[in-house]
Amino acid sequence: MATQVEQAITASPDIQHSKFVDSAVLAEVSKIEKAAVFTRPELASEKTKWSMAWMHLIIWHSWKSTYYWASHIPEGDFVNYKEYALLSVGFLVDHHNAEESALFPVIEERSPGSMAKNHEQHESFLKEVEDLVAYLQAATEESFDAAALRGKVDSILFLVMQHLADELDSLDAEVLRKSFSEEELAVINKATHTAQQETMPGNRSLPFVLQNLPPHTPFPPAPGFVKNIIGPWIMYWKFAALWKYTTFPWKQQLAVPAL
């Protein structure tokens, strides 16, 4: 059922008339999907790009569901939609903050200039993302306008996805191995993961991440009991009201017309 929800959202007129089906945007998404292979790499140098690719797909899926549900919010549930939308946009912000604190400076120090393109691309849409966050933070049930939110997302979606795809080239294993040992990259990967985890409590991050990736994906690389028991049965409930807006919900609570 979870994948059927995603398929219905994608097939909806809301998405079919958006930048989410633009050929240039989808070309960038395809590059990310190619890097997000189902077999978890053994080497630290290969895990960097692999992990980032899956993180970038979480951004893609959560932004798509936020976009879709903007005009389908159940009566009286705007507060929960707003919190989910802020989680989705905030996930991108926090992801970049983690990279820029624990990953990019380390690579730039060893390979000067290698992170310049990533930084320039990020700056090209940073203000618009900040405006999107500010719009959501200020929105009330009365003032919220789905068309306004969608316009903001459409205006930057290509730039965001292009950046997320291009960033993976600078994290390719062959590129990283020119400047770092496997042992060093293992430490860097762990520091980046820790920096990302510190931005969101586990009882929000785990259900959010798992329900914005297709079922049975190998990411995050956690034991089965974490992904199959702790996530859906323990961490799910505190913020359960938010998860109906995810792209691959464990429990379908809202009707998608195309289903």
XYZ file of N, CA and C in Angstrom:
777
model
N 0.821 -1.208 0.000
C 0.000 0.000 0.000
C 0.859 1.264 0.000
N 1.997 1.211 0.714
C 2.841 2.404 0.801
C 3.298 2.863 -0.575
N 3.729 1.915 -1.422
C 4.181 2.301 -2.751
C 3.019 2.768 -3.617
N 1.822 2.249 -3.359
C 0.644 2.691 -4.102
C 0.318 4.148 -3.793
N 0.538 4.564 -2.560
C 0.313 5.968 -2.192
C 1.265 6.854 -2.989
N 2.527 6.469 -3.041
C 3.507 7.263 -3.804
C 3.124 7.325 -5.275
N 2.714 6.208 -5.832
C 2.334 6.173 -7.243
C 1.124 7.056 -7.510
N 0.164 7.042 -6.579
C -1.033 7.871 -6.747
C -0.693 9.351 -6.628
N 0.170 9.694 -5.679
C 0.591 11.090 -5.536
C 1.284 11.553 -6.815
N 2.177 10.729 -7.341
C 2.915 11.098 -8.551
C 1.983 11.243 -9.743
N 0.951 10.411 -9.818
C 0.020 10.443 -10.950
C -1.026 11.544 -10.824
N -1.108 12.194 -9.675
C -2.145 13.204 -9.447
C -1.922 14.429 -10.325
N -2.995 15.144 -10.680
C -2.848 16.384 -11.456
C -1.952 17.405 -10.756
N -1.978 17.418 -9.430
C -1.151 18.374 -8.677
C 0.319 18.206 -9.014
N 0.770 16.956 -9.094
C 2.170 16.680 -9.396
C 2.426 16.704 -10.903
N 1.473 16.215 -11.669
C 1.661 16.172 -13.121
C 1.735 17.555 -13.754
N 1.265 18.564 -13.063
C 1.351 19.941 -13.565
C 2.390 20.741 -12.784
N 3.363 20.042 -12.234
C 4.380 20.701 -11.418
C 5.773 20.429 -11.979
N 6.773 21.033 -11.348
C 8.161 20.817 -11.739
C 8.651 19.416 -11.347
N 7.850 18.693 -10.567
C 8.253 17.343 -10.176
C 8.263 16.377 -11.363
N 7.635 16.748 -12.470
C 7.671 15.903 -13.661
C 8.431 16.575 -14.792
N 9.093 17.681 -14.510
C 9.902 18.358 -15.510
C 11.082 17.460 -15.902
N 11.342 17.341 -17.196
C 12.372 16.414 -17.668
C 13.758 16.767 -17.128
N 14.054 18.056 -16.992
C 15.365 18.460 -16.475
C 15.510 18.081 -15.004
N 14.437 18.249 -14.248
C 14.460 17.867 -12.832
C 14.610 16.361 -12.703
N 13.834 15.615 -13.470
C 13.886 14.152 -13.386
C 15.234 13.600 -13.829
N 15.911 14.291 -14.744
C 17.249 13.859 -15.154
C 18.216 13.930 -13.976
N 18.074 14.967 -13.142
C 18.936 15.089 -11.958
C 18.580 14.022 -10.921
N 17.289 13.770 -10.749
C 16.849 12.736 -9.807
C 17.368 11.367 -10.244
N 17.373 11.123 -11.545
C 17.864 9.855 -12.073
C 19.339 9.638 -11.718
N 20.125 10.690 -11.727
C 21.537 10.584 -11.345
C 21.663 10.166 -9.883
N 20.806 10.723 -9.045
C 20.836 10.386 -7.619
C 20.421 8.928 -7.418
N 19.356 8.526 -8.105
C 18.869 7.151 -7.973
C 19.923 6.139 -8.428
N 20.695 6.507 -9.425
C 21.736 5.608 -9.916
C 22.797 5.347 -8.844
N 23.051 6.359 -8.019
C 24.055 6.217 -6.948
C 23.498 5.506 -5.721
N 22.170 5.513 -5.571
C 21.530 4.900 -4.401
C 21.267 3.420 -4.673
N 22.329 2.662 -4.769
C 22.199 1.233 -5.077
C 21.710 0.478 -3.842
N 21.144 -0.706 -4.060
C 20.568 -1.471 -2.954
C 21.606 -2.261 -2.164
N 22.781 -2.437 -2.735
C 23.832 -3.142 -2.021
C 24.687 -2.133 -1.267
N 24.740 -2.261 0.055
C 25.525 -1.327 0.854
C 27.015 -1.566 0.624
N 27.765 -0.538 0.264
C 29.199 -0.701 0.011
C 29.952 -1.127 1.267
N 31.052 -1.809 1.062
C 31.897 -2.235 2.170
C 32.912 -1.162 2.550
N 33.451 -0.474 1.560
C 34.508 0.499 1.796
C 33.939 1.853 2.225
N 34.625 2.485 3.162
C 34.196 3.807 3.635
C 34.170 4.810 2.494
N 35.125 4.709 1.573
C 35.194 5.642 0.450
C 33.975 5.549 -0.457
N 33.333 4.394 -0.484
C 32.135 4.211 -1.308
C 30.857 4.521 -0.528
N 30.940 4.437 0.784
C 29.759 4.701 1.607
C 29.386 6.177 1.624
N 30.361 7.063 1.451
C 30.082 8.500 1.523
C 29.047 8.900 0.476
N 29.326 8.599 -0.767
C 28.412 8.938 -1.867
C 27.100 8.176 -1.749
N 27.207 6.897 -1.379
C 26.017 6.048 -1.254
C 25.042 6.613 -0.221
N 25.555 6.953 0.953
C 24.702 7.494 2.013
C 24.069 8.811 1.596
N 24.868 9.675 0.960
C 24.351 10.967 0.533
C 23.255 10.823 -0.519
N 23.422 9.861 -1.412
C 22.396 9.647 -2.440
C 21.047 9.307 -1.805
N 21.071 8.416 -0.807
C 19.817 8.054 -0.137
C 19.239 9.247 0.631
N 20.102 10.027 1.275
C 19.630 11.228 1.974
C 18.964 12.195 0.999
N 19.528 12.309 -0.176
C 18.975 13.222 -1.172
C 17.618 12.740 -1.688
N 17.431 11.426 -1.745
C 16.128 10.900 -2.156
C 15.061 11.144 -1.091
N 15.468 11.161 0.171
C 14.521 11.518 1.241
C 14.019 12.935 1.027
N 14.910 13.832 0.672
C 14.524 15.222 0.379
C 13.546 15.246 -0.785
N 13.848 14.536 -1.852
C 12.983 14.491 -3.036
C 11.580 13.996 -2.687
N 11.491 12.880 -1.990
C 10.185 12.306 -1.675
C 9.406 13.167 -0.678
N 10.073 13.675 0.342
C 9.353 14.463 1.349
C 8.874 15.794 0.783
N 9.655 16.374 -0.115
C 9.203 17.617 -0.763
C 8.009 17.337 -1.673
N 8.026 16.185 -2.336
C 6.907 15.853 -3.226
C 5.613 15.674 -2.432
N 5.670 14.979 -1.315
C 4.457 14.776 -0.519
C 3.986 16.085 0.109
N 4.927 16.914 0.536
C 4.561 18.229 1.070
C 3.829 19.041 0.005
N 4.330 18.992 -1.198
C 3.733 19.711 -2.331
C 2.320 19.199 -2.605
N 2.182 17.876 -2.667
C 0.875 17.291 -2.980
C -0.173 17.620 -1.921
N 0.156 17.363 -0.650
C -0.847 17.496 0.404
C -1.194 18.952 0.719
N -0.474 19.899 0.152
C -0.742 21.319 0.428
C -2.179 21.713 0.141
N -2.798 21.086 -0.845
C -4.190 21.423 -1.173
C -5.167 20.319 -0.771
N -4.706 19.382 0.039
C -5.564 18.259 0.458
C -5.493 18.041 1.966
N -5.302 19.098 2.712
C -5.169 18.992 4.166
C -6.548 18.759 4.788
N -6.719 17.721 5.585
C -8.017 17.500 6.233
C -8.397 18.700 7.110
N -9.666 18.958 7.197
C -10.143 20.090 7.998
C -9.666 19.954 9.446
N -9.096 21.030 9.952
C -8.644 21.055 11.334
C -7.275 20.442 11.574
N -6.601 20.036 10.509
C -5.313 19.354 10.684
C -4.133 20.176 10.163
N -4.357 21.462 9.942
C -3.283 22.279 9.367
C -2.034 22.290 10.232
N -2.183 22.298 11.543
C -1.020 22.341 12.440
C -0.097 21.158 12.178
N -0.679 19.979 11.970
C 0.143 18.795 11.705
C 0.780 18.846 10.317
N 0.017 19.307 9.327
C 0.611 19.455 7.995
C 1.759 20.450 8.040
N 1.559 21.565 8.704
C 2.598 22.598 8.795
C 3.863 22.032 9.434
N 3.720 21.264 10.491
C 4.894 20.701 11.156
C 5.610 19.715 10.240
N 4.835 18.922 9.498
C 5.454 17.983 8.559
C 6.172 18.734 7.441
N 5.540 19.775 6.912
C 6.165 20.560 5.842
C 7.459 21.194 6.313
N 7.461 21.694 7.547
C 8.683 22.284 8.104
C 9.761 21.221 8.317
N 9.351 20.012 8.681
C 10.308 18.915 8.787
C 10.948 18.632 7.424
N 10.135 18.626 6.381
C 10.623 18.305 5.041
C 11.624 19.344 4.549
N 11.245 20.608 4.645
C 12.148 21.667 4.197
C 13.350 21.757 5.140
N 13.090 21.611 6.436
C 14.166 21.658 7.419
C 15.153 20.525 7.264
N 14.699 19.400 6.732
C 15.609 18.271 6.525
C 16.707 18.648 5.538
N 16.333 19.386 4.488
C 17.337 19.868 3.530
C 18.301 20.835 4.214
N 17.762 21.777 4.974
C 18.590 22.765 5.663
C 19.554 22.074 6.625
N 19.032 21.172 7.439
C 19.865 20.475 8.415
C 20.904 19.586 7.735
N 20.516 18.986 6.628
C 21.440 18.136 5.877
C 22.645 18.954 5.399
N 22.370 20.110 4.853
C 23.465 20.960 4.376
C 24.295 21.506 5.531
N 23.643 21.829 6.622
C 24.404 22.307 7.791
C 25.354 21.230 8.304
N 24.883 19.982 8.306
C 25.738 18.871 8.755
C 26.923 18.696 7.823
N 26.658 18.783 6.523
C 27.748 18.661 5.554
C 28.773 19.780 5.716
N 28.270 20.977 5.909
C 29.161 22.133 5.970
C 29.893 22.251 7.306
N 29.464 21.480 8.278
C 30.186 21.487 9.556
C 31.138 20.309 9.690
N 30.773 19.158 9.107
C 31.556 17.940 9.353
C 32.191 17.321 8.110
N 31.759 17.702 6.922
C 32.234 17.029 5.716
C 32.990 17.953 4.764
N 32.327 18.983 4.277
C 32.925 19.834 3.250
C 34.230 20.509 3.687
N 34.309 21.072 4.902
C 35.565 21.729 5.295
C 36.756 20.773 5.320
N 36.507 19.519 5.726
C 37.584 18.529 5.794
C 38.092 18.199 4.390
N 37.150 18.037 3.454
C 37.541 17.733 2.074
C 38.234 18.939 1.444
N 37.684 20.116 1.687
C 38.262 21.341 1.120
C 39.691 21.563 1.626
N 39.952 21.229 2.866
C 41.284 21.411 3.432
C 42.312 20.527 2.720
N 41.922 19.297 2.413
C 42.828 18.371 1.737
C 42.912 18.647 0.228
N 41.787 19.101 -0.331
C 41.716 19.326 -1.778
C 41.123 20.705 -2.040
N 41.929 21.760 -1.907
C 41.439 23.137 -2.037
C 40.699 23.375 -3.360
N 39.534 23.983 -3.241
C 38.729 24.293 -4.413
C 37.740 23.218 -4.799
N 37.855 22.034 -4.218
C 37.000 20.913 -4.618
C 35.542 21.095 -4.203
N 35.304 21.906 -3.171
C 33.946 22.115 -2.684
C 33.347 23.441 -3.160
N 34.080 24.170 -3.980
C 33.624 25.498 -4.412
C 32.294 25.437 -5.158
N 32.166 24.487 -6.085
C 30.936 24.376 -6.867
C 29.750 24.050 -5.963
N 29.948 23.128 -5.011
C 28.869 22.792 -4.080
C 28.417 24.018 -3.309
N 29.374 24.795 -2.835
C 29.047 25.994 -2.058
C 28.305 27.014 -2.915
N 28.765 27.228 -4.137
C 28.129 28.199 -5.030
C 26.696 27.785 -5.368
N 26.499 26.494 -5.630
C 25.146 26.015 -5.935
C 24.221 26.187 -4.739
N 24.733 25.855 -3.563
C 23.929 26.003 -2.351
C 23.508 27.458 -2.165
N 24.432 28.366 -2.372
C 24.136 29.790 -2.213
C 23.089 30.260 -3.216
N 22.986 29.592 -4.369
C 22.067 30.027 -5.424
C 20.601 29.863 -5.035
N 20.317 28.987 -4.077
C 18.919 28.810 -3.668
C 18.718 28.953 -2.157
N 19.766 29.304 -1.431
C 19.669 29.400 0.023
C 18.614 30.406 0.465
N 18.622 31.590 -0.127
C 17.655 32.617 0.275
C 16.227 32.150 0.024
N 15.999 31.492 -1.115
C 14.651 31.015 -1.439
C 14.195 29.932 -0.465
N 15.131 29.071 -0.054
C 14.779 28.050 0.940
C 14.451 28.714 2.272
N 15.233 29.703 2.658
C 14.963 30.441 3.899
C 13.592 31.126 3.820
N 13.248 31.658 2.656
C 11.939 32.287 2.468
C 10.816 31.257 2.594
N 11.069 30.066 2.079
C 10.073 28.989 2.169
C 9.846 28.595 3.623
N 10.925 28.467 4.379
C 10.812 28.152 5.802
C 10.049 29.257 6.522
N 10.392 30.506 6.237
C 9.729 31.645 6.887
C 8.244 31.673 6.551
N 7.905 31.355 5.298
C 6.498 31.339 4.902
C 5.728 30.301 5.708
N 6.283 29.117 5.833
C 5.614 28.053 6.581
C 5.508 28.398 8.064
N 6.566 28.960 8.621
C 6.557 29.309 10.041
C 5.470 30.336 10.353
N 5.253 31.264 9.442
C 4.272 32.333 9.669
C 2.852 31.934 9.292
N 2.716 30.838 8.556
C 1.407 30.460 8.019
C 0.434 30.021 9.107
N -0.812 30.388 8.919
C -1.910 29.900 9.750
C -2.877 29.169 8.824
N -3.848 28.494 9.419
C -4.827 27.789 8.589
C -5.554 28.755 7.665
N -5.741 29.986 8.143
C -6.455 30.990 7.358
C -5.574 31.610 6.283
N -4.303 31.819 6.583
C -3.436 32.525 5.638
C -2.729 31.604 4.649
N -2.643 30.323 4.955
C -1.890 29.414 4.097
C -2.506 29.307 2.715
N -1.664 29.380 1.704
C -2.094 29.301 0.307
C -1.269 28.218 -0.387
N -1.918 27.125 -0.736
C -1.203 26.015 -1.365
C -0.507 26.453 -2.647
N -1.161 27.305 -3.414
C -0.559 27.771 -4.674
C 0.713 28.561 -4.412
N 0.718 29.346 -3.344
C 1.906 30.132 -3.006
C 3.053 29.216 -2.621
N 2.773 28.218 -1.787
C 3.821 27.279 -1.394
C 4.350 26.533 -2.610
N 3.457 26.079 -3.457
C 3.879 25.327 -4.631
C 4.709 26.184 -5.580
N 4.337 27.447 -5.695
C 5.120 28.343 -6.537
C 6.543 28.497 -6.040
N 6.690 28.571 -4.725
C 8.031 28.690 -4.134
C 8.851 27.430 -4.383
N 8.214 26.268 -4.248
C 8.923 25.010 -4.473
C 9.282 24.861 -5.955
N 8.328 25.118 -6.834
C 8.585 24.993 -8.272
C 9.748 25.885 -8.715
N 9.854 27.060 -8.111
C 10.865 28.033 -8.549
C 12.296 27.584 -8.250
N 12.466 26.680 -7.272
C 13.829 26.275 -6.890
C 14.082 24.780 -7.044
N 13.077 24.013 -7.448
C 13.231 22.555 -7.437
C 14.377 22.092 -8.329
N 14.495 22.663 -9.517
C 15.592 22.239 -10.389
C 16.946 22.562 -9.765
N 17.105 23.762 -9.234
C 18.380 24.145 -8.628
C 18.741 23.227 -7.465
N 17.744 22.875 -6.654
C 17.987 21.998 -5.512
C 18.417 20.611 -5.977
N 17.669 20.032 -6.914
C 17.971 18.671 -7.351
C 19.268 18.625 -8.158
N 19.538 19.665 -8.927
C 20.816 19.733 -9.649
C 21.981 19.734 -8.663
N 21.850 20.524 -7.625
C 22.896 20.587 -6.601
C 23.069 19.232 -5.920
N 21.974 18.594 -5.556
C 22.055 17.312 -4.859
C 22.669 16.232 -5.745
N 22.426 16.314 -7.051
C 23.031 15.352 -7.978
C 24.510 15.655 -8.203
N 24.832 16.925 -8.455
C 26.224 17.306 -8.721
C 27.124 17.063 -7.514
N 26.564 17.252 -6.340
C 27.345 17.059 -5.121
C 27.917 15.649 -5.045
N 27.184 14.693 -5.560
C 27.627 13.295 -5.493
C 28.911 13.067 -6.283
N 29.113 13.851 -7.352
C 30.341 13.699 -8.140
C 31.574 14.017 -7.294
N 31.452 15.025 -6.426
C 32.595 15.403 -5.590
C 32.828 14.421 -4.448
N 31.865 13.505 -4.246
C 31.987 12.505 -3.182
C 32.232 11.106 -3.743
N 32.567 11.033 -5.022
C 32.843 9.746 -5.640
C 34.053 9.082 -4.966
N 34.011 7.780 -4.841
C 35.065 7.053 -4.124
C 36.453 7.315 -4.699
N 36.566 7.311 -6.026
C 37.876 7.527 -6.639
C 38.414 8.916 -6.330
N 37.524 9.896 -6.273
C 37.931 11.264 -5.944
C 38.398 11.342 -4.496
N 37.641 10.752 -3.589
C 37.977 10.813 -2.166
C 39.268 10.077 -1.847
N 39.487 8.943 -2.517
C 40.684 8.147 -2.229
C 41.981 8.854 -2.631
N 41.878 9.885 -3.442
C 43.069 10.644 -3.819
C 43.580 11.493 -2.652
N 42.695 11.771 -1.693
C 43.073 12.656 -0.590
C 42.987 12.018 0.785
N 42.279 10.881 0.889
C 42.045 10.282 2.206
C 42.267 8.779 2.186
N 42.628 8.250 3.341
C 42.685 6.798 3.509
C 41.286 6.297 3.878
N 41.087 5.004 3.794
C 39.793 4.424 4.169
C 39.504 4.685 5.649
N 40.543 4.616 6.472
C 40.368 4.849 7.905
C 39.922 6.280 8.170
N 40.517 7.213 7.469
C 40.133 8.619 7.633
C 38.700 8.853 7.174
N 38.325 8.240 6.086
C 36.967 8.417 5.565
C 35.926 7.792 6.485
N 36.278 6.704 7.156
C 35.361 6.099 8.122
C 35.067 7.078 9.256
N 36.090 7.779 9.707
C 35.917 8.780 10.769
C 35.072 9.946 10.264
N 35.329 10.391 9.046
C 34.579 11.511 8.456
C 33.113 11.143 8.280
N 32.870 9.926 7.786
C 31.486 9.477 7.588
C 30.724 9.452 8.911
N 31.373 8.958 9.944
C 30.726 8.887 11.260
C 30.430 10.279 11.799
N 31.366 11.206 11.632
C 31.165 12.569 12.111
C 30.017 13.247 11.369
N 29.913 13.000 10.067
C 28.827 13.579 9.270
C 27.487 13.011 9.700
N 27.444 11.704 9.932
C 26.222 11.046 10.389
C 25.791 11.588 11.754
N 26.743 11.755 12.648
C 26.440 12.289 13.978
C 25.913 13.715 13.893
N 26.530 14.534 13.037
C 26.082 15.917 12.868
C 24.650 15.974 12.357
N 24.293 15.059 11.449
C 22.929 15.013 10.932
C 21.957 14.566 12.023
N 22.330 13.560 12.804
C 21.455 13.037 13.852
C 21.154 14.082 14.919
N 22.110 14.942 15.187
C 21.953 15.939 16.248
C 20.908 16.995 15.922
N 20.485 17.067 14.666
C 19.534 18.103 14.263
C 18.080 17.718 14.512
N 17.811 16.423 14.730
C 16.423 15.974 14.870
C 16.360 14.786 15.813
N 15.493 14.809 16.825
C 15.392 13.668 17.737
C 14.974 12.403 16.998
N 15.435 11.258 17.500
C 15.196 9.997 16.829
C 13.738 9.642 16.650
N 12.884 10.056 17.613
C 11.479 9.690 17.479
C 10.761 10.511 16.416
N 11.446 11.486 15.845
C 10.924 12.174 14.663
C 11.710 11.775 13.414
N 13.041 11.671 13.542
C 13.865 11.437 12.357
C 13.670 10.044 11.778
N 13.618 9.008 12.618
C 13.524 7.644 12.084
C 12.209 7.412 11.344
N 11.041 7.733 11.927
C 9.805 7.560 11.157
C 9.761 8.437 9.910
N 10.302 9.649 10.009
C 10.328 10.548 8.853
C 11.160 9.961 7.726
N 12.362 9.511 8.045
C 13.263 8.957 7.031
C 12.691 7.690 6.420
N 12.265 6.747 7.255
C 11.801 5.454 6.753
C 10.535 5.566 5.911
N 9.692 6.558 6.200
C 8.445 6.705 5.448
C 8.572 7.671 4.274
N 9.791 8.138 4.028
C 10.039 8.910 2.813
C 11.063 8.221 1.915
N 11.179 6.906 2.102
C 11.914 6.029 1.198
C 11.041 4.805 0.932
N 11.171 4.200 -0.253
C 10.366 3.003 -0.531
C 10.625 1.901 0.493
N 9.648 1.061 0.746
C 9.831 -0.049 1.697
C 10.998 -0.946 1.300
N 11.685 -1.464 2.314
C 12.749 -2.457 2.146
C 14.029 -1.899 1.523
N 14.194 -0.594 1.515
C 15.449 -0.039 1.033
C 16.541 -0.268 2.087
N 17.808 -0.291 1.676
C 18.895 -0.601 2.616
C 19.333 0.589 3.463
N 18.676 1.713 3.287
C 19.040 2.905 4.044
C 17.881 3.315 4.942
N 18.168 3.765 6.161
C 19.485 3.841 6.780
C 20.015 2.448 7.125
N 21.345 2.310 7.205
C 21.944 0.999 7.462
C 21.834 0.598 8.927
N 20.602 0.379 9.364
C 20.339 0.022 10.758
C 19.875 -1.431 10.831
N 20.019 -2.067 11.995
C 19.538 -3.455 12.145
C 18.047 -3.569 11.848
N 17.633 -4.747 11.437
C 16.238 -4.961 11.081
C 15.264 -4.613 12.188
N 15.602 -4.908 13.453
C 14.662 -4.627 14.543
C 14.457 -3.125 14.737
N 15.463 -2.330 14.365
C 15.314 -0.874 14.459
C 14.328 -0.382 13.404
N 14.482 -0.876 12.196
C 13.650 -0.407 11.085
C 12.259 -1.034 11.075
N 12.145 -2.239 11.623
C 10.871 -2.958 11.550
C 10.064 -2.956 12.849
N 10.724 -2.661 13.966
C 10.023 -2.672 15.259
C 10.113 -1.313 15.957
N 11.332 -0.844 16.200
C 11.489 0.423 16.925
C 10.880 1.576 16.140
N 11.142 1.621 14.837
C 10.606 2.702 14.022
C 9.092 2.730 13.969
N 8.473 1.682 13.427
C 7.017 1.706 13.250
C 6.194 1.433 14.500
N 6.801 0.853 15.553
C 5.998 0.482 16.711
C 6.332 1.267 17.979
N 7.515 1.823 18.065
C 7.894 2.556 19.279
C 8.037 4.051 19.014
N 8.837 4.407 18.019
C 9.080 5.823 17.740
C 7.960 6.472 16.931
N 7.121 5.692 16.351
C 6.049 6.194 15.478
C 5.048 7.085 16.200
N 4.680 6.713 17.424
C 3.445 7.219 18.001
C 3.486 8.655 18.496
N 4.617 9.128 19.026
C 4.650 10.480 19.594
C 4.262 11.534 18.567
N 4.695 11.332 17.316
C 4.374 12.292 16.254
C 3.530 11.629 15.169
N 2.699 10.690 15.585
C 1.909 9.912 14.628
C 1.035 10.780 13.736
N 0.584 11.912 14.241
C -0.307 12.774 13.461
C 0.373 13.360 12.224
N 1.700 13.333 12.197
C 2.429 13.902 11.061
C 2.607 12.913 9.916
N 2.660 11.624 10.244
C 3.166 10.655 9.271
C 2.189 10.327 8.165
N 0.946 10.734 8.294
C 0.007 10.515 7.185
C 0.390 11.313 5.950
N 1.240 12.325 6.132
C 1.653 13.171 5.006
C 2.922 12.674 4.319
N 3.509 11.581 4.785
C 4.723 11.065 4.156
C 4.401 10.428 2.806
N 5.439 10.142 2.044
C 5.261 9.585 0.699
C 5.023 8.085 0.715
N 5.565 7.402 1.715
C 5.398 5.950 1.831
C 4.905 5.612 3.245
N 3.694 6.058 3.609
C 3.218 5.883 4.998
C 3.018 4.420 5.369
N 3.418 4.102 6.593
C 3.190 2.755 7.107
C 1.701 2.487 7.283
N 0.977 3.510 7.709
C -0.459 3.373 7.950
C -1.173 4.438 7.125
N -1.893 3.996 6.120
C -2.572 4.968 5.263
C -3.795 5.521 5.974
N -3.773 6.819 6.261
C -4.875 7.458 6.955
C -5.663 8.397 6.060
N -5.057 8.805 4.935
C -5.701 9.752 4.037
C -5.944 9.097 2.670
N -7.029 9.458 2.060
C -7.336 8.924 0.740
C -6.642 9.750 -0.336
N -5.993 9.059 -1.247
C -5.409 9.715 -2.418
C -6.335 9.372 -3.577
N -6.906 10.378 -4.265
C -7.946 10.112 -5.257
C -7.622 9.048 -6.293
N -6.363 8.955 -6.701
C -6.024 8.005 -7.761
C -5.972 6.565 -7.276
N -6.014 6.352 -5.946
C -5.965 4.972 -5.456
C -7.261 4.228 -5.743
